[in-house]
Short mmCIF file of C-alpha atoms in Angstrom, two decimals:
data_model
loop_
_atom_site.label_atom_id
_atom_site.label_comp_id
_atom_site.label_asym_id
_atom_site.label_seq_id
_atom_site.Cartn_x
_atom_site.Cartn_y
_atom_site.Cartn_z
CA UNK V 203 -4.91 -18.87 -31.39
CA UNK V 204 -7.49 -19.59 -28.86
CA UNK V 205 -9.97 -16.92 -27.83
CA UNK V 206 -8.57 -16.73 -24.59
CA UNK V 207 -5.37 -16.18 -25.43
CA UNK V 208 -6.64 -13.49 -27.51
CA UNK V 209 -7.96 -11.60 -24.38
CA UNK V 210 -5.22 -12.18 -22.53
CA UNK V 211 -3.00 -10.68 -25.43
CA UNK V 212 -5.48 -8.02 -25.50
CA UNK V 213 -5.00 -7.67 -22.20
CA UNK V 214 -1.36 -7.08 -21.62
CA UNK V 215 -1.05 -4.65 -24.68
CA UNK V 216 -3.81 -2.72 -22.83
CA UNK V 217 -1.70 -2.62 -20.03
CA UNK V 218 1.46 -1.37 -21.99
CA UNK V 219 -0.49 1.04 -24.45
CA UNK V 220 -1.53 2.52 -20.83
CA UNK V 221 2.16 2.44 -19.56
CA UNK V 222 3.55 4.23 -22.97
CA UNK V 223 0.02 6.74 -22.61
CA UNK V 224 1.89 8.11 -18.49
CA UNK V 225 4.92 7.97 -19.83
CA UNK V 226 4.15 10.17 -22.97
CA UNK V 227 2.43 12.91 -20.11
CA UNK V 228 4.56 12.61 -17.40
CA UNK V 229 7.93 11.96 -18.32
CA UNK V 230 9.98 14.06 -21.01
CA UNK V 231 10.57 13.61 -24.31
CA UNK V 232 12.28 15.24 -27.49
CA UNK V 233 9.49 16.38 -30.14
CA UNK V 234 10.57 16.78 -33.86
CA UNK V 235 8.25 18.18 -36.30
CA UNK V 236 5.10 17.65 -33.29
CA UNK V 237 5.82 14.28 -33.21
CA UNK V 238 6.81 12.69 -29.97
CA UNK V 239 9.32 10.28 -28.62
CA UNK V 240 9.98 8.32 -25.53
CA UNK V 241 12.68 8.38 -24.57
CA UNK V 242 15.10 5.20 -25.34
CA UNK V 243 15.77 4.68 -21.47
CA UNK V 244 11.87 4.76 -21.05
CA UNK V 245 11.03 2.73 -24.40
CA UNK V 246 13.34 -0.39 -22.98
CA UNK V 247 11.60 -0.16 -19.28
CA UNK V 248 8.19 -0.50 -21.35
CA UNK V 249 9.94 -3.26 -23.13
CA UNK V 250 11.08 -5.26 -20.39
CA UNK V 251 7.48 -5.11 -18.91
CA UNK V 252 6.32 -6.56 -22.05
CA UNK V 253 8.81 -9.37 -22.24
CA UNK V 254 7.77 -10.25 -18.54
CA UNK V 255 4.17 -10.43 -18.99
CA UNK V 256 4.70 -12.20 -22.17
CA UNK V 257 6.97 -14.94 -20.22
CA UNK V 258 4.08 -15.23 -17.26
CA UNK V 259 1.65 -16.07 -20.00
CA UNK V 260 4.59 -18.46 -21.67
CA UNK V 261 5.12 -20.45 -18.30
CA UNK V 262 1.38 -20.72 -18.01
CA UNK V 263 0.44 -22.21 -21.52
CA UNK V 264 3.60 -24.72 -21.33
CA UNK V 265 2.05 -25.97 -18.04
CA UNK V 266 -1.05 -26.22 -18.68
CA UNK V 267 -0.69 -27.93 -21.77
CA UNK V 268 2.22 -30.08 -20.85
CA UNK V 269 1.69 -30.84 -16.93
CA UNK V 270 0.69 -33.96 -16.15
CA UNK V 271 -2.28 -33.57 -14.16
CA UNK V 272 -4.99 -31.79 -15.18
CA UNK V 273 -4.84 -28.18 -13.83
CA UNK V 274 -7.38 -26.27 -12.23
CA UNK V 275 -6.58 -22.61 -13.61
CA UNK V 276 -8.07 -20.40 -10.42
CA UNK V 277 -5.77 -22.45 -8.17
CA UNK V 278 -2.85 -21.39 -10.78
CA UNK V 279 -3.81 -17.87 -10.82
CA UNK V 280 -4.27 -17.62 -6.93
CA UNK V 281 -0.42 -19.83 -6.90
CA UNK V 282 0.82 -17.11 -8.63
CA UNK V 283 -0.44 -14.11 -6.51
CA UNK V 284 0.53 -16.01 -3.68
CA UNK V 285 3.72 -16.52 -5.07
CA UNK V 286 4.09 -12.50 -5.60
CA UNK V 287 3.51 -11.78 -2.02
CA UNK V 288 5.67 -14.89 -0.85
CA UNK V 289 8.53 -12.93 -2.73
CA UNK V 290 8.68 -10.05 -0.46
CA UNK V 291 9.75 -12.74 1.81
CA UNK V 292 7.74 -10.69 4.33
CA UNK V 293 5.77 -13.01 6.88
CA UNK V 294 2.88 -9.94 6.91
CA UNK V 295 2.51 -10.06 3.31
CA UNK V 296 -0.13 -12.18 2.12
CA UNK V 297 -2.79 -12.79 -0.94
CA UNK V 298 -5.83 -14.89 0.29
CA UNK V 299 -8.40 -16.63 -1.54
CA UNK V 300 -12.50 -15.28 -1.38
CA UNK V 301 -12.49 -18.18 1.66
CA UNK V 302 -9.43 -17.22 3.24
CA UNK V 303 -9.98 -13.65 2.86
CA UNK V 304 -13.78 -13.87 4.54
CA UNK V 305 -11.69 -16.03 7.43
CA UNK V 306 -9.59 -13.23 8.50
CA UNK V 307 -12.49 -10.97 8.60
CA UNK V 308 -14.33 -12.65 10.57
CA UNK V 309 -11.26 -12.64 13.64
CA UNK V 310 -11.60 -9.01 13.34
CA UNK V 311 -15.12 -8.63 14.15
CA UNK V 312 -15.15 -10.67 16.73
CA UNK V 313 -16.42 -13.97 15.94
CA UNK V 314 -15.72 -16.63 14.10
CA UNK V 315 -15.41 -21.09 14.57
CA UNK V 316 -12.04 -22.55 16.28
CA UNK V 317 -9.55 -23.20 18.16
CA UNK V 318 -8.55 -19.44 19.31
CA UNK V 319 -4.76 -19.79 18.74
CA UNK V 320 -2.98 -16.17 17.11
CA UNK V 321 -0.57 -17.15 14.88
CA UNK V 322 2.43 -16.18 12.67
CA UNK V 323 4.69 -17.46 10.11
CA UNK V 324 8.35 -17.02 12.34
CA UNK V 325 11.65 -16.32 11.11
CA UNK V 326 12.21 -19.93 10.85
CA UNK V 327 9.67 -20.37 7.67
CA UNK V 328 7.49 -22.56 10.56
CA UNK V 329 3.71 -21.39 12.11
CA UNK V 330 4.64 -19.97 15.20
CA UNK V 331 2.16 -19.23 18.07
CA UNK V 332 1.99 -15.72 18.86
CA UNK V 333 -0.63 -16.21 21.41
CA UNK V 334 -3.47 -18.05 22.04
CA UNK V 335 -6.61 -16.45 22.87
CA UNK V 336 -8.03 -16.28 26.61
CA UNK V 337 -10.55 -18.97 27.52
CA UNK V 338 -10.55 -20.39 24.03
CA UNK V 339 -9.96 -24.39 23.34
CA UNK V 340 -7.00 -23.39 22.37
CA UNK V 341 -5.41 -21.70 25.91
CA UNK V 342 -7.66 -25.00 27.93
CA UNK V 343 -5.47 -27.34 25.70
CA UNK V 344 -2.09 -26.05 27.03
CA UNK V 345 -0.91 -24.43 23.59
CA UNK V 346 1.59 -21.47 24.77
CA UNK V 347 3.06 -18.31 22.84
CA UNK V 348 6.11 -19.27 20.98
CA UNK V 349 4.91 -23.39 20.12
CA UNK V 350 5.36 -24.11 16.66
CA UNK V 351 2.68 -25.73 14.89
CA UNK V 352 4.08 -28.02 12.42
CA UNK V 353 1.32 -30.30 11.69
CA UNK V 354 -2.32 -29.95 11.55
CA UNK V 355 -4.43 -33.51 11.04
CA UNK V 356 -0.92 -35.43 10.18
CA UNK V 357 -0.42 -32.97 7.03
CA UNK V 358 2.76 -31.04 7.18
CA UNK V 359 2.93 -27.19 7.16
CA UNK V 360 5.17 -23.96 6.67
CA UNK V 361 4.96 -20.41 7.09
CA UNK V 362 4.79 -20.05 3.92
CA UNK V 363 1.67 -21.88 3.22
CA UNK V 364 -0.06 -20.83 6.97
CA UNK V 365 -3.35 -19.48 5.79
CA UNK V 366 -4.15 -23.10 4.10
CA UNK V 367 -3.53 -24.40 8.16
CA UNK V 368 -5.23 -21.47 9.54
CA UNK V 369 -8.10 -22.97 7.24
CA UNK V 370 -7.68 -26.61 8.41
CA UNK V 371 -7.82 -25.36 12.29
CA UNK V 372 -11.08 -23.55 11.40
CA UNK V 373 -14.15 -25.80 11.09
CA UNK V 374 -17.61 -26.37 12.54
CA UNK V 375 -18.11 -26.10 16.57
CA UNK V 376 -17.80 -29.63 18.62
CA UNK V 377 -15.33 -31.39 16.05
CA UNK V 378 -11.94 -32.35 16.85
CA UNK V 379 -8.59 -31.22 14.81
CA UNK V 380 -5.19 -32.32 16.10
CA UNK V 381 -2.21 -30.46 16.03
CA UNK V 382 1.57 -31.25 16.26
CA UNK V 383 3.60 -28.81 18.49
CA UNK V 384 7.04 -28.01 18.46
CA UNK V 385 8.28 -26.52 21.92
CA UNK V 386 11.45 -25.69 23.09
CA UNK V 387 12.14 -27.31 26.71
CA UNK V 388 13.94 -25.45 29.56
CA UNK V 389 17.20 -27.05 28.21
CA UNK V 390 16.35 -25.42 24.98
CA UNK V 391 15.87 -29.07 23.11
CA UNK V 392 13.10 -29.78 20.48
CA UNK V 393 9.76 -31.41 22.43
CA UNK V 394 7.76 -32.61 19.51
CA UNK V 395 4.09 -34.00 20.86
CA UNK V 396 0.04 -33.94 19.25
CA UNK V 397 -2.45 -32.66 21.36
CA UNK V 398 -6.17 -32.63 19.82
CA UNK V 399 -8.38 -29.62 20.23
CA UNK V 400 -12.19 -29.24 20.18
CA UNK V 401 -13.14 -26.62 17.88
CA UNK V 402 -15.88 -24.23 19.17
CA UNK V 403 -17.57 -20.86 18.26
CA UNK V 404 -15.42 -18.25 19.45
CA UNK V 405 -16.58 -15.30 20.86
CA UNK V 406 -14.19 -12.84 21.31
CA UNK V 407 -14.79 -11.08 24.98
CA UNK V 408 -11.51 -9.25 24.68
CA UNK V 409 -12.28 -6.93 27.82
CA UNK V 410 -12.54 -8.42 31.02
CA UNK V 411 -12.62 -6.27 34.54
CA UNK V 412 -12.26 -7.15 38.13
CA UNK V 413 -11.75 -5.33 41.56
CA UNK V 414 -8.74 -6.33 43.62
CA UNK V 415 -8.30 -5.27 47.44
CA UNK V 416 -11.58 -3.48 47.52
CA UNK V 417 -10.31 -0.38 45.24
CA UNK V 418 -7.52 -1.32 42.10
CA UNK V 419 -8.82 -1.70 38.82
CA UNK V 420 -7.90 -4.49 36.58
CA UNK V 421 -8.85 -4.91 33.32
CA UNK V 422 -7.38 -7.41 30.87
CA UNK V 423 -7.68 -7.03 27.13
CA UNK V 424 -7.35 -10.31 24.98
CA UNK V 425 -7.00 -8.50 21.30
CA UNK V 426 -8.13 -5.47 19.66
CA UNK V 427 -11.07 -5.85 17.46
CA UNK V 428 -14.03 -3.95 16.07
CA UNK V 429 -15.95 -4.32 19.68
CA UNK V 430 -12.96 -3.71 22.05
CA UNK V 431 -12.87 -0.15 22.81
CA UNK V 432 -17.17 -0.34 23.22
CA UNK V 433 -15.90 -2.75 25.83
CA UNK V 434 -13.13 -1.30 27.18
CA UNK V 435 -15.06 2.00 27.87
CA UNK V 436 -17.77 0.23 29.66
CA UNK V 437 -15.30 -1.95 31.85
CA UNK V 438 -13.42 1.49 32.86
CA UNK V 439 -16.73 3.25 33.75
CA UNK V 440 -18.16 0.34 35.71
CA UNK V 441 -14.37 0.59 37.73
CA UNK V 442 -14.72 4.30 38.06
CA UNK V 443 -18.44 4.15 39.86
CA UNK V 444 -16.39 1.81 42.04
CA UNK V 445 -14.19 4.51 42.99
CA UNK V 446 -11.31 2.53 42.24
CA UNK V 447 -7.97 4.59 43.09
CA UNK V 448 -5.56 3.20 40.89
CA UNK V 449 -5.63 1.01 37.14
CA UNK V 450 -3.91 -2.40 36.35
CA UNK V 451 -4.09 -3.21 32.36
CA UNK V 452 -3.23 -6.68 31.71
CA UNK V 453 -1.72 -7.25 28.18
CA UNK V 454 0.24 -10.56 28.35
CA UNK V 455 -0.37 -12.18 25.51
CA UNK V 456 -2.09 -9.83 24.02
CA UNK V 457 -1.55 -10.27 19.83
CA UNK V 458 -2.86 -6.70 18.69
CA UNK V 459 -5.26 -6.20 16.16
CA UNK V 460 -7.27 -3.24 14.88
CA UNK V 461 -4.94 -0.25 15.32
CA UNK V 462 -7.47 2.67 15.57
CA UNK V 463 -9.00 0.52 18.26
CA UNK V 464 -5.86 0.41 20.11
CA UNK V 465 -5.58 4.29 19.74
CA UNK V 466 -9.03 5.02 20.86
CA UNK V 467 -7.84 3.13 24.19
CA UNK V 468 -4.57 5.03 24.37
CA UNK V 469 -6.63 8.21 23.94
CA UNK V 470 -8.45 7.46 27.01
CA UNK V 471 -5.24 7.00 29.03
CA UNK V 472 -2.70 9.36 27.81
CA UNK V 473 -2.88 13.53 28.14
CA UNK V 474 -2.54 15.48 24.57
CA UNK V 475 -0.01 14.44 22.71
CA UNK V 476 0.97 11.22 20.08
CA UNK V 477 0.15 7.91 20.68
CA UNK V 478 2.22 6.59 17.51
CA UNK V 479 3.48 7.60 14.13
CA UNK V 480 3.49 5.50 10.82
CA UNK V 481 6.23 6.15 7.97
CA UNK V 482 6.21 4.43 4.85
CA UNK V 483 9.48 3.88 2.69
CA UNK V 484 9.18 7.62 1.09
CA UNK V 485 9.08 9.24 4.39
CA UNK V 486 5.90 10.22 4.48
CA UNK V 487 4.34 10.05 8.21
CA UNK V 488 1.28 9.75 9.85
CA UNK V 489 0.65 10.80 13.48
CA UNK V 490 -2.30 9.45 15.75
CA UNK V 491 -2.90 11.76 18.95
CA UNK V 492 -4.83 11.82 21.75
CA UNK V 493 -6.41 15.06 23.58
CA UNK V 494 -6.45 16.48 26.96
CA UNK V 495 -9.62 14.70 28.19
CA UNK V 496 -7.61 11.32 30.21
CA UNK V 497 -8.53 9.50 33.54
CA UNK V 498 -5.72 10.09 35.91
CA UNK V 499 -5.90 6.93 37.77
CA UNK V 500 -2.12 5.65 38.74
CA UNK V 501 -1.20 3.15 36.00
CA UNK V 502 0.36 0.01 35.72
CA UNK V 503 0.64 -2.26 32.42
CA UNK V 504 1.35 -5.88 32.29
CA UNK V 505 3.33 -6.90 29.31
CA UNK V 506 5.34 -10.26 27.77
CA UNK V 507 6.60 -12.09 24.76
CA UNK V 508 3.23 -12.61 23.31
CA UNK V 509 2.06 -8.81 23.88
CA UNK V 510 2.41 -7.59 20.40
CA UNK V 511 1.87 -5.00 17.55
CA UNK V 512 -0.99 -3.25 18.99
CA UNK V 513 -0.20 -4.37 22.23
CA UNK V 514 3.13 -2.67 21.67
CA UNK V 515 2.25 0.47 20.13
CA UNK V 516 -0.15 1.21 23.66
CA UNK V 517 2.92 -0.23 25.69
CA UNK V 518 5.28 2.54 24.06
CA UNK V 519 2.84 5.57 24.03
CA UNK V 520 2.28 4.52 28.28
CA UNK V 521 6.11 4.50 28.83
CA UNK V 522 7.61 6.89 26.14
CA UNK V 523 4.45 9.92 28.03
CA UNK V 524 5.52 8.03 31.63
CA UNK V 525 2.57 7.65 32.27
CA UNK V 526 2.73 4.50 33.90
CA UNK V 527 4.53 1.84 34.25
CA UNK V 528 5.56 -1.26 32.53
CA UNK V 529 5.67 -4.73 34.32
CA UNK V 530 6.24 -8.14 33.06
CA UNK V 531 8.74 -9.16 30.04
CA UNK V 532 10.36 -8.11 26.59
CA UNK V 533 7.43 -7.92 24.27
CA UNK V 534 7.32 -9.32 20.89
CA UNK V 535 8.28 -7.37 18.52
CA UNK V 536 6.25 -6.56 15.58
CA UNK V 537 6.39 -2.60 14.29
CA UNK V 538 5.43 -2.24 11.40
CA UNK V 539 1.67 -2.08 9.82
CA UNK V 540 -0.26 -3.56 7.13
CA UNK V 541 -3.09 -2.46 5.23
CA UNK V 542 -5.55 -4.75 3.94
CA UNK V 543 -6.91 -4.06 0.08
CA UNK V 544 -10.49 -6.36 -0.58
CA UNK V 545 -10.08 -7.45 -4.80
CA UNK V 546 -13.50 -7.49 -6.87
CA UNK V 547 -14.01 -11.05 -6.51
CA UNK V 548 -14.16 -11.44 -2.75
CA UNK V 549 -10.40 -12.02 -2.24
CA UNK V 550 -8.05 -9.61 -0.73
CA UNK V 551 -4.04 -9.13 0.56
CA UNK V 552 -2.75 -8.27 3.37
CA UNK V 553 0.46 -5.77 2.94
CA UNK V 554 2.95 -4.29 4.72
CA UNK V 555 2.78 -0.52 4.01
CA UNK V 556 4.82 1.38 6.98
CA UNK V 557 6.28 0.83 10.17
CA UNK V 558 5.49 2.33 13.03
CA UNK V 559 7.28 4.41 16.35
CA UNK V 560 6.86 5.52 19.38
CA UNK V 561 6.01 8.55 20.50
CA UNK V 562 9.69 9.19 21.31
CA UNK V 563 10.86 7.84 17.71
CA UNK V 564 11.93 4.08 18.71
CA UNK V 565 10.68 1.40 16.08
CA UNK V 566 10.53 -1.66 18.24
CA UNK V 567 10.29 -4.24 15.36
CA UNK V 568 12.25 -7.22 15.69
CA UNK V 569 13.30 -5.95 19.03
CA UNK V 570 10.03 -5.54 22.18
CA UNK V 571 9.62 -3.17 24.42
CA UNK V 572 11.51 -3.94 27.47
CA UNK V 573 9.88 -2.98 30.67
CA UNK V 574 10.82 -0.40 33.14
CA UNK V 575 10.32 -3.84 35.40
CA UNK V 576 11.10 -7.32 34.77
CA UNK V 577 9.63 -9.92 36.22
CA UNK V 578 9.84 -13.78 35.24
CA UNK V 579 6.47 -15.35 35.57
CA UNK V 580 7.44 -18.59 37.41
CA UNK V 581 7.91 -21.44 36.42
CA UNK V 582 4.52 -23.92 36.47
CA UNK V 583 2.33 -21.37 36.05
CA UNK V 584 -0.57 -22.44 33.87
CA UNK V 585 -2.88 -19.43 34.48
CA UNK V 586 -2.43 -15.95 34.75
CA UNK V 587 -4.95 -13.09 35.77
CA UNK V 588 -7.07 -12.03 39.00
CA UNK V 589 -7.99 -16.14 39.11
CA UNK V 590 -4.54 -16.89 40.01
CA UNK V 591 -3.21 -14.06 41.67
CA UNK V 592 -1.78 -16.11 44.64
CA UNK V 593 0.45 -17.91 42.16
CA UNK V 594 0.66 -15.17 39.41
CA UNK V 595 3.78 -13.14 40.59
CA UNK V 596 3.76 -10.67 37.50
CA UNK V 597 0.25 -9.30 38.72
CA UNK V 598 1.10 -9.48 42.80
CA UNK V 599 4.25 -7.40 42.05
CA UNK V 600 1.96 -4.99 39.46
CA UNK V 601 -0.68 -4.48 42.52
CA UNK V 602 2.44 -4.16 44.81
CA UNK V 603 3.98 -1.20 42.03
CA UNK V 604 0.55 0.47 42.44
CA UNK V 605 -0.26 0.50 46.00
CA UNK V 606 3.00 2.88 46.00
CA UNK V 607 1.50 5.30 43.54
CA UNK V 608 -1.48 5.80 45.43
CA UNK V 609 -1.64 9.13 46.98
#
């Protein structure tokens, strides 16, 4: 036997000598003359783990001996955590690689080299574009929430295997990748076309601010990351030494992010009370709450299909409180929250640990937020924001909705 197979054997009887060692001092068992037992329904539980770990390391050996190819064994071990996440056949759960892992922490701080495109893997096992980011190459190039990417440089790709896309779409500033869309047309038929993108260094300004008619606030908030609520907190001074008398906050397509930056936000908006709750499968909750200190500006929030997870969770606390009002379109959808665990050697998952409810109780997942006013954006509209508000009807009819609040 080869000396690695000895560790590894080493290995897993380590890891069942520990499994027998809690079940000897946690679970009961029948002593005869101070000797103890586990119990037969325990002893074939520790048994079955065996077996399994013993057929892992079975499957492993036979392929690596008998494959065809030669076989690079880190890729096989990192196949076969990606293929335990994969199972939960949960398109949150993920295991990524020391490179993809460094990847996604670098969107969360706030910079990081592409194309600016948010993206998930959908119901339909294909990349789907939650949203792309504002004034990134990949909003100029015309990519919209809801496209399907389904090729990146020619090579085919699934939901399943996104993060090795994610990593194809990345790349130095000033090159070139090209991507394969999928879009449903207004007849609801396939359009299938490439469009190439220049990748650049993306800088995430995710708080942007603006005056409108001499004395509304407007801010618009691209994502939640580590610098947004810095950001956010400046924009909303700056407003309030304008003396502005009422508060637009634009979320359309919005993908979320960081959610104690999104409650930090809420706290500035909403009076005391919660913002959001998390529950996890054994009931156990967690409340986030904001205090009494608020601005009391009249509030309207913009919202659509590619306003989501944190997005939704300040959405929900806004409307279930009443403290202002929603405008726009169903939201996406996504309510339930994942914590991310970083492994010794630089790699790290991504899993889904609770979902998440509104103030009032309402888990939105799979469902949106609906708003307390719909309003189509029309049809042709490339651009939304204060730089298109003659042809932007979802913010004319949100500056209309808070001219009335206005005391």
């Amino acid at each position: 036997m080869s000396k690695k197979k000895v560790i590894r054997l080493m290995v897993v009887l380590l890891v069942v000598t520990n499994i027998i060692t809690f079940g000897l001092t946690n679970l009961m068992s029948v002593t005869f003359s101070n000797k103890a037992y586990i119990p037969l329904a325990e002893y074939n539980k520790l048994k079955s783990v065996f077996n399994e770990f013993s057929k892992v390391m079975m499957v492993e050996d036979y392929v690596k001996e008998n494959y065809l190819r030669d076989v690079d064994e880190k890729k096989l071990i990192d196949g076969q955590l990606k293929g335990m996440l994969q199972s939960l056949e949960d398109p949150y759960s993920t295991y990524m690689t020391k490179e993809e892992f460094e990847s996604f922490l670098q969107q969360t701080s706030g910079t990081y080299a592409g194309i600016g495109v948010v993206v998930t893997p959908g119901d339909d096992n294909l990349i789907t574009v939650v949203s792309p980011i504002e004034d990134t190459p990949g909003e100029r190039a015309g990519i919209k929430s809801g496209d399907k990417i389904i090729k990146v440089n020619g090579v085919e790709y699934f939901g399943e295997n996104m993060d090795e896309a994610v990593k194809v779409m990345k790349g130095d500033p000033n090159t070139k990748v090209s991507l394969t869309i999928l879009r449903k047309n207004r007849e609801n038929k396939n359009n299938i076309f490439d469009i190439e993108v220049t990748r650049e260094i993306i800088r995430l300004v995710t708080v942007k601010s603006n005056i409108i008619d001499d004395d509304i606030g407007y801010i618009k908030i691209t994502s939640f990351d580590e610098l947004t609520y810095k950001d956010f907190k400046i924009e909303l001074d700056k407003l309030g030494k304008r003396n502005i008398k009422g508060l637009i906050i634009d979320l359309r397509n919005n993908p979320g992010g960081l959610l104690n930056v999104c409650a930090d936000i809420a706290d500035e908006l909403l009076g005391e009370g919660d913002i959001v709750y998390t529950q996890t499968k054994d009931g156990k909750r967690e409340y986030l709450k904001s205090d009494k200190k608020m601005v009391d500006y009249p509030l309207v929030l913009l919202v659509n299909k590619g306003s989501a997870s944190a997005s939704e969770i300040l959405a929900g606390a806004v409307k279930d409180h009443k403290r202002g009002t929603l405008i726009g379109t169903t939201t996406f959808g996504k309510g339930v929250v994942q914590r991310i665990k970083d492994l010794d050697d630089g790699s790290g998952l991504r899993l889904t640990i609770s979902e998440y409810f509104t103030p009032n109780g309402i888990n939105i997942h799979g469902i949106g937020i609906e708003p307390d006013i719909v309003v189509e954006l029309t049809d042709g509209v490339e651009e939304i924001g204060v730089n298109n508000l003659k042809e932007d009807n979802q913010l004319r009819k949100a500056l209309e909705e808070i001219k009335t609040k206005i005391k």
